[in-house]
JSON list of C-alpha atoms in Angstrom, two decimals:
[
{"chain": "H", "resi": 1, "resn": "MET", "atom": "CA", "xyz": [73.93, 54.97, -5.39]},
{"chain": "H", "resi": 2, "resn": "SER", "atom": "CA", "xyz": [74.38, 51.91, -3.09]},
{"chain": "H", "resi": 3, "resn": "MET", "atom": "CA", "xyz": [76.71, 50.21, -0.76]},
{"chain": "H", "resi": 4, "resn": "CYS", "atom": "CA", "xyz": [77.54, 46.79, 0.56]},
{"chain": "H", "resi": 5, "resn": "LYS", "atom": "CA", "xyz": [78.42, 45.55, 4.12]},
{"chain": "H", "resi": 6, "resn": "GLU", "atom": "CA", "xyz": [80.79, 42.98, 3.17]},
{"chain": "H", "resi": 7, "resn": "ASP", "atom": "CA", "xyz": [80.98, 41.31, 6.51]},
{"chain": "H", "resi": 8, "resn": "LYS", "atom": "CA", "xyz": [77.17, 40.48, 6.74]},
{"chain": "H", "resi": 9, "resn": "LYS", "atom": "CA", "xyz": [76.61, 40.58, 2.93]},
{"chain": "H", "resi": 10, "resn": "GLN", "atom": "CA", "xyz": [73.82, 43.03, 3.30]},
{"chain": "H", "resi": 11, "resn": "TYR", "atom": "CA", "xyz": [73.17, 45.28, 0.32]},
{"chain": "H", "resi": 12, "resn": "PHE", "atom": "CA", "xyz": [71.65, 48.75, 0.30]},
{"chain": "H", "resi": 13, "resn": "VAL", "atom": "CA", "xyz": [70.43, 51.18, -2.30]},
{"chain": "H", "resi": 14, "resn": "GLN", "atom": "CA", "xyz": [69.76, 54.99, -1.83]},
{"chain": "H", "resi": 15, "resn": "ILE", "atom": "CA", "xyz": [65.98, 55.75, -2.35]},
{"chain": "H", "resi": 16, "resn": "GLY", "atom": "CA", "xyz": [65.60, 59.42, -1.77]},
{"chain": "H", "resi": 17, "resn": "ASN", "atom": "CA", "xyz": [67.33, 60.19, 1.51]},
{"chain": "H", "resi": 18, "resn": "LYS", "atom": "CA", "xyz": [66.98, 56.69, 2.92]},
{"chain": "H", "resi": 19, "resn": "GLN", "atom": "CA", "xyz": [69.03, 53.50, 2.56]},
{"chain": "H", "resi": 20, "resn": "VAL", "atom": "CA", "xyz": [67.04, 50.54, 1.94]},
{"chain": "H", "resi": 21, "resn": "GLU", "atom": "CA", "xyz": [68.21, 46.98, 2.30]},
{"chain": "H", "resi": 22, "resn": "VAL", "atom": "CA", "xyz": [67.73, 44.71, -0.70]},
{"chain": "H", "resi": 23, "resn": "ASN", "atom": "CA", "xyz": [68.83, 41.31, -1.66]},
{"chain": "H", "resi": 24, "resn": "GLN", "atom": "CA", "xyz": [71.92, 40.58, -3.85]},
{"chain": "H", "resi": 25, "resn": "GLU", "atom": "CA", "xyz": [69.94, 39.93, -6.88]},
{"chain": "H", "resi": 26, "resn": "VAL", "atom": "CA", "xyz": [68.08, 43.30, -6.80]},
{"chain": "H", "resi": 27, "resn": "TYR", "atom": "CA", "xyz": [71.30, 45.11, -5.90]},
{"chain": "H", "resi": 28, "resn": "LEU", "atom": "CA", "xyz": [73.29, 43.51, -8.83]},
{"chain": "H", "resi": 29, "resn": "GLU", "atom": "CA", "xyz": [70.28, 44.26, -11.21]},
{"chain": "H", "resi": 30, "resn": "LEU", "atom": "CA", "xyz": [70.40, 47.93, -10.15]},
{"chain": "H", "resi": 31, "resn": "TYR", "atom": "CA", "xyz": [74.06, 48.09, -10.78]},
{"chain": "H", "resi": 32, "resn": "LYS", "atom": "CA", "xyz": [73.73, 46.50, -14.22]},
{"chain": "H", "resi": 33, "resn": "ASP", "atom": "CA", "xyz": [71.14, 49.04, -15.22]},
{"chain": "H", "resi": 34, "resn": "GLN", "atom": "CA", "xyz": [73.42, 51.90, -13.89]},
{"chain": "H", "resi": 35, "resn": "LEU", "atom": "CA", "xyz": [76.33, 50.35, -15.94]},
{"chain": "H", "resi": 36, "resn": "TYR", "atom": "CA", "xyz": [74.06, 50.19, -19.00]},
{"chain": "H", "resi": 37, "resn": "GLU", "atom": "CA", "xyz": [73.02, 53.84, -18.61]},
{"chain": "H", "resi": 38, "resn": "LYS", "atom": "CA", "xyz": [76.69, 55.07, -18.36]},
{"chain": "H", "resi": 39, "resn": "ASN", "atom": "CA", "xyz": [77.55, 53.04, -21.17]},
{"chain": "H", "resi": 40, "resn": "GLN", "atom": "CA", "xyz": [74.80, 54.53, -23.37]},
{"chain": "H", "resi": 41, "resn": "GLN", "atom": "CA", "xyz": [75.79, 57.94, -22.35]},
{"chain": "H", "resi": 42, "resn": "ARG", "atom": "CA", "xyz": [79.43, 57.35, -23.51]},
{"chain": "H", "resi": 43, "resn": "LYS", "atom": "CA", "xyz": [78.21, 55.81, -26.72]},
{"chain": "H", "resi": 44, "resn": "ARG", "atom": "CA", "xyz": [76.18, 59.03, -27.48]},
{"chain": "H", "resi": 45, "resn": "ARG", "atom": "CA", "xyz": [79.19, 60.98, -26.82]},
{"chain": "H", "resi": 46, "resn": "ARG", "atom": "CA", "xyz": [81.49, 58.91, -28.81]},
{"chain": "H", "resi": 47, "resn": "ASN", "atom": "CA", "xyz": [79.29, 58.61, -31.79]},
{"chain": "H", "resi": 48, "resn": "ASN", "atom": "CA", "xyz": [78.38, 62.25, -31.50]},
{"chain": "H", "resi": 49, "resn": "ILE", "atom": "CA", "xyz": [74.58, 61.66, -31.02]},
{"chain": "H", "resi": 50, "resn": "LEU", "atom": "CA", "xyz": [73.42, 65.02, -29.71]},
{"chain": "H", "resi": 51, "resn": "SER", "atom": "CA", "xyz": [70.14, 65.13, -27.70]},
{"chain": "H", "resi": 52, "resn": "PHE", "atom": "CA", "xyz": [68.72, 68.08, -25.68]},
{"chain": "H", "resi": 53, "resn": "ASP", "atom": "CA", "xyz": [68.28, 65.60, -22.67]},
{"chain": "H", "resi": 54, "resn": "ALA", "atom": "CA", "xyz": [72.00, 64.75, -22.79]},
{"chain": "H", "resi": 55, "resn": "MET", "atom": "CA", "xyz": [73.03, 68.30, -22.88]},
{"chain": "H", "resi": 56, "resn": "ASN", "atom": "CA", "xyz": [71.02, 69.12, -19.92]},
{"chain": "H", "resi": 57, "resn": "GLU", "atom": "CA", "xyz": [72.29, 66.39, -17.71]},
{"chain": "H", "resi": 58, "resn": "GLU", "atom": "CA", "xyz": [74.61, 67.33, -14.87]},
{"chain": "H", "resi": 59, "resn": "ASN", "atom": "CA", "xyz": [78.20, 67.57, -15.62]},
{"chain": "H", "resi": 60, "resn": "ASN", "atom": "CA", "xyz": [77.87, 68.03, -19.30]},
{"chain": "H", "resi": 61, "resn": "ASP", "atom": "CA", "xyz": [79.31, 70.77, -21.25]},
{"chain": "H", "resi": 62, "resn": "VAL", "atom": "CA", "xyz": [78.23, 71.62, -24.90]},
{"chain": "H", "resi": 63, "resn": "TYR", "atom": "CA", "xyz": [81.82, 71.30, -25.90]},
{"chain": "H", "resi": 64, "resn": "ASP", "atom": "CA", "xyz": [81.71, 67.67, -24.87]},
{"chain": "H", "resi": 65, "resn": "PHE", "atom": "CA", "xyz": [79.49, 67.02, -27.88]},
{"chain": "H", "resi": 66, "resn": "VAL", "atom": "CA", "xyz": [81.54, 68.85, -30.48]},
{"chain": "H", "resi": 67, "resn": "PRO", "atom": "CA", "xyz": [84.00, 66.71, -32.45]},
{"chain": "H", "resi": 68, "resn": "ASP", "atom": "CA", "xyz": [87.73, 67.74, -32.49]},
{"chain": "H", "resi": 69, "resn": "MET", "atom": "CA", "xyz": [88.25, 69.02, -35.97]},
{"chain": "H", "resi": 70, "resn": "ASN", "atom": "CA", "xyz": [92.11, 68.97, -35.47]},
{"chain": "H", "resi": 71, "resn": "SER", "atom": "CA", "xyz": [92.31, 65.23, -35.20]},
{"chain": "H", "resi": 72, "resn": "ASN", "atom": "CA", "xyz": [94.48, 63.40, -37.70]},
{"chain": "H", "resi": 73, "resn": "ALA", "atom": "CA", "xyz": [92.75, 60.53, -39.60]},
{"chain": "H", "resi": 74, "resn": "GLU", "atom": "CA", "xyz": [95.65, 58.27, -39.62]},
{"chain": "H", "resi": 75, "resn": "GLU", "atom": "CA", "xyz": [96.05, 58.72, -35.77]},
{"chain": "H", "resi": 76, "resn": "GLU", "atom": "CA", "xyz": [92.41, 58.04, -35.40]},
{"chain": "H", "resi": 77, "resn": "ALA", "atom": "CA", "xyz": [92.69, 54.75, -37.37]},
{"chain": "H", "resi": 78, "resn": "ILE", "atom": "CA", "xyz": [95.63, 53.63, -35.37]},
{"chain": "H", "resi": 79, "resn": "HIS", "atom": "CA", "xyz": [93.84, 54.41, -32.14]},
{"chain": "H", "resi": 80, "resn": "ARG", "atom": "CA", "xyz": [90.70, 52.53, -33.25]},
{"chain": "H", "resi": 81, "resn": "ALA", "atom": "CA", "xyz": [92.80, 49.48, -34.30]},
{"chain": "H", "resi": 82, "resn": "THR", "atom": "CA", "xyz": [94.74, 49.46, -30.89]},
{"chain": "H", "resi": 83, "resn": "MET", "atom": "CA", "xyz": [91.33, 49.74, -29.00]},
{"chain": "H", "resi": 84, "resn": "HIS", "atom": "CA", "xyz": [89.90, 46.93, -31.06]},
{"chain": "H", "resi": 85, "resn": "LYS", "atom": "CA", "xyz": [92.72, 44.85, -30.16]},
{"chain": "H", "resi": 86, "resn": "ILE", "atom": "CA", "xyz": [92.69, 45.62, -26.55]},
{"chain": "H", "resi": 87, "resn": "LYS", "atom": "CA", "xyz": [88.86, 44.76, -26.61]},
{"chain": "H", "resi": 88, "resn": "GLU", "atom": "CA", "xyz": [89.65, 41.44, -28.25]},
{"chain": "H", "resi": 89, "resn": "ILE", "atom": "CA", "xyz": [92.29, 40.68, -25.69]},
{"chain": "H", "resi": 90, "resn": "LEU", "atom": "CA", "xyz": [89.98, 41.64, -22.85]},
{"chain": "H", "resi": 91, "resn": "LYS", "atom": "CA", "xyz": [87.17, 39.32, -24.09]},
{"chain": "H", "resi": 92, "resn": "GLU", "atom": "CA", "xyz": [89.56, 36.41, -23.54]},
{"chain": "H", "resi": 93, "resn": "ILE", "atom": "CA", "xyz": [91.36, 37.30, -20.42]},
{"chain": "H", "resi": 94, "resn": "ASP", "atom": "CA", "xyz": [88.80, 39.40, -18.45]},
{"chain": "H", "resi": 95, "resn": "PRO", "atom": "CA", "xyz": [85.43, 37.40, -18.24]},
{"chain": "H", "resi": 96, "resn": "ASP", "atom": "CA", "xyz": [84.43, 39.56, -15.19]},
{"chain": "H", "resi": 97, "resn": "ASN", "atom": "CA", "xyz": [84.92, 42.72, -17.09]},
{"chain": "H", "resi": 98, "resn": "ILE", "atom": "CA", "xyz": [87.06, 44.08, -14.11]},
{"chain": "H", "resi": 99, "resn": "ILE", "atom": "CA", "xyz": [89.08, 46.42, -16.60]},
{"chain": "H", "resi": 100, "resn": "SER", "atom": "CA", "xyz": [85.95, 47.53, -18.43]},
{"chain": "H", "resi": 101, "resn": "LEU", "atom": "CA", "xyz": [84.29, 48.50, -15.09]},
{"chain": "H", "resi": 102, "resn": "ASN", "atom": "CA", "xyz": [87.47, 50.20, -13.72]},
{"chain": "H", "resi": 103, "resn": "TYR", "atom": "CA", "xyz": [88.76, 52.06, -16.74]},
{"chain": "H", "resi": 104, "resn": "PHE", "atom": "CA", "xyz": [85.95, 52.63, -19.10]},
{"chain": "H", "resi": 105, "resn": "LEU", "atom": "CA", "xyz": [82.89, 52.79, -16.79]},
{"chain": "H", "resi": 106, "resn": "GLU", "atom": "CA", "xyz": [85.05, 54.33, -13.95]},
{"chain": "H", "resi": 107, "resn": "TYR", "atom": "CA", "xyz": [83.95, 52.11, -11.19]},
{"chain": "H", "resi": 108, "resn": "SER", "atom": "CA", "xyz": [86.21, 52.07, -8.14]},
{"chain": "H", "resi": 109, "resn": "GLU", "atom": "CA", "xyz": [87.67, 48.69, -7.07]},
{"chain": "H", "resi": 110, "resn": "HIS", "atom": "CA", "xyz": [85.43, 48.83, -4.11]},
{"chain": "H", "resi": 111, "resn": "GLU", "atom": "CA", "xyz": [82.40, 49.20, -6.28]},
{"chain": "H", "resi": 112, "resn": "ILE", "atom": "CA", "xyz": [83.61, 46.34, -8.63]},
{"chain": "H", "resi": 113, "resn": "SER", "atom": "CA", "xyz": [84.03, 44.14, -5.59]},
{"chain": "H", "resi": 114, "resn": "ALA", "atom": "CA", "xyz": [80.38, 44.81, -4.48]},
{"chain": "H", "resi": 115, "resn": "ILE", "atom": "CA", "xyz": [79.10, 44.18, -8.07]},
{"chain": "H", "resi": 116, "resn": "LEU", "atom": "CA", "xyz": [80.90, 40.82, -8.41]},
{"chain": "H", "resi": 117, "resn": "GLY", "atom": "CA", "xyz": [80.60, 39.78, -4.85]},
{"chain": "H", "resi": 118, "resn": "ILE", "atom": "CA", "xyz": [84.32, 39.22, -4.33]},
{"chain": "H", "resi": 119, "resn": "PRO", "atom": "CA", "xyz": [86.86, 40.86, -1.91]},
{"chain": "H", "resi": 120, "resn": "LYS", "atom": "CA", "xyz": [88.41, 44.11, -3.01]},
{"chain": "H", "resi": 121, "resn": "HIS", "atom": "CA", "xyz": [91.95, 42.61, -2.81]},
{"chain": "H", "resi": 122, "resn": "THR", "atom": "CA", "xyz": [90.88, 39.90, -5.25]},
{"chain": "H", "resi": 123, "resn": "VAL", "atom": "CA", "xyz": [89.74, 42.69, -7.68]},
{"chain": "H", "resi": 124, "resn": "ASN", "atom": "CA", "xyz": [92.93, 44.41, -7.40]},
{"chain": "H", "resi": 125, "resn": "ARG", "atom": "CA", "xyz": [95.08, 41.24, -7.80]},
{"chain": "H", "resi": 126, "resn": "ARG", "atom": "CA", "xyz": [92.97, 40.16, -10.84]},
{"chain": "H", "resi": 127, "resn": "LYS", "atom": "CA", "xyz": [93.29, 43.72, -12.34]},
{"chain": "H", "resi": 128, "resn": "ARG", "atom": "CA", "xyz": [97.13, 43.73, -11.98]},
{"chain": "H", "resi": 129, "resn": "LYS", "atom": "CA", "xyz": [97.23, 40.35, -13.56]},
{"chain": "H", "resi": 130, "resn": "ILE", "atom": "CA", "xyz": [95.14, 41.35, -16.60]},
{"chain": "H", "resi": 131, "resn": "LEU", "atom": "CA", "xyz": [96.98, 44.55, -17.05]},
{"chain": "H", "resi": 132, "resn": "ASN", "atom": "CA", "xyz": [100.35, 42.76, -17.12]},
{"chain": "H", "resi": 133, "resn": "SER", "atom": "CA", "xyz": [98.87, 40.23, -19.62]},
{"chain": "H", "resi": 134, "resn": "ILE", "atom": "CA", "xyz": [97.73, 43.01, -21.81]},
{"chain": "H", "resi": 135, "resn": "LYS", "atom": "CA", "xyz": [101.07, 44.75, -21.77]},
{"chain": "H", "resi": 136, "resn": "LYS", "atom": "CA", "xyz": [102.77, 41.51, -22.70]},
{"chain": "H", "resi": 137, "resn": "LEU", "atom": "CA", "xyz": [100.24, 40.69, -25.53]},
{"chain": "H", "resi": 138, "resn": "MET", "atom": "CA", "xyz": [100.43, 44.33, -26.95]},
{"chain": "H", "resi": 139, "resn": "GLU", "atom": "CA", "xyz": [104.44, 44.11, -27.25]}
]
C-alpha cells in the first residue's frame, strides 16, 4: 500500500498505479485505517460472522468460515485463557503494539518501523525484548 523513505522522511501511498507523496499524519492515518480493516476481517472470521462480501474478497475460501467441529472444548478453554493472559501481558509491556502488529496483523518489521516512525533495528530489538519478557511471565 505505501512506503517510507527513511533517510528523508518522505511518505508515499499507492493511488491507482501512482505513488503519491503525503505527510506523516496522512500516512499514519491510512495505516491505522488499514489495520482496523484487517482486524475487523479477522474478528468476523473468529466470530464466524459470514457475509457474502467477505466470502467474495480475494484470498478467502468458504472453508475459512466453517468452524472446526473436531475441536475439543477443554482445549479451546485453555487456549482462550492463555490468549487472554498474553493480551493482558502485552497491554503492560508493549505500549507500541509491536507484537500485535507483527504477529496478529502480520505486518513486517519494516512496515512497523514506518508506522511508528522508528528505525527497523529498534523494532527488532523491542520485539525480542518483549518476547523474552512474555516467555518469562508465562513460565
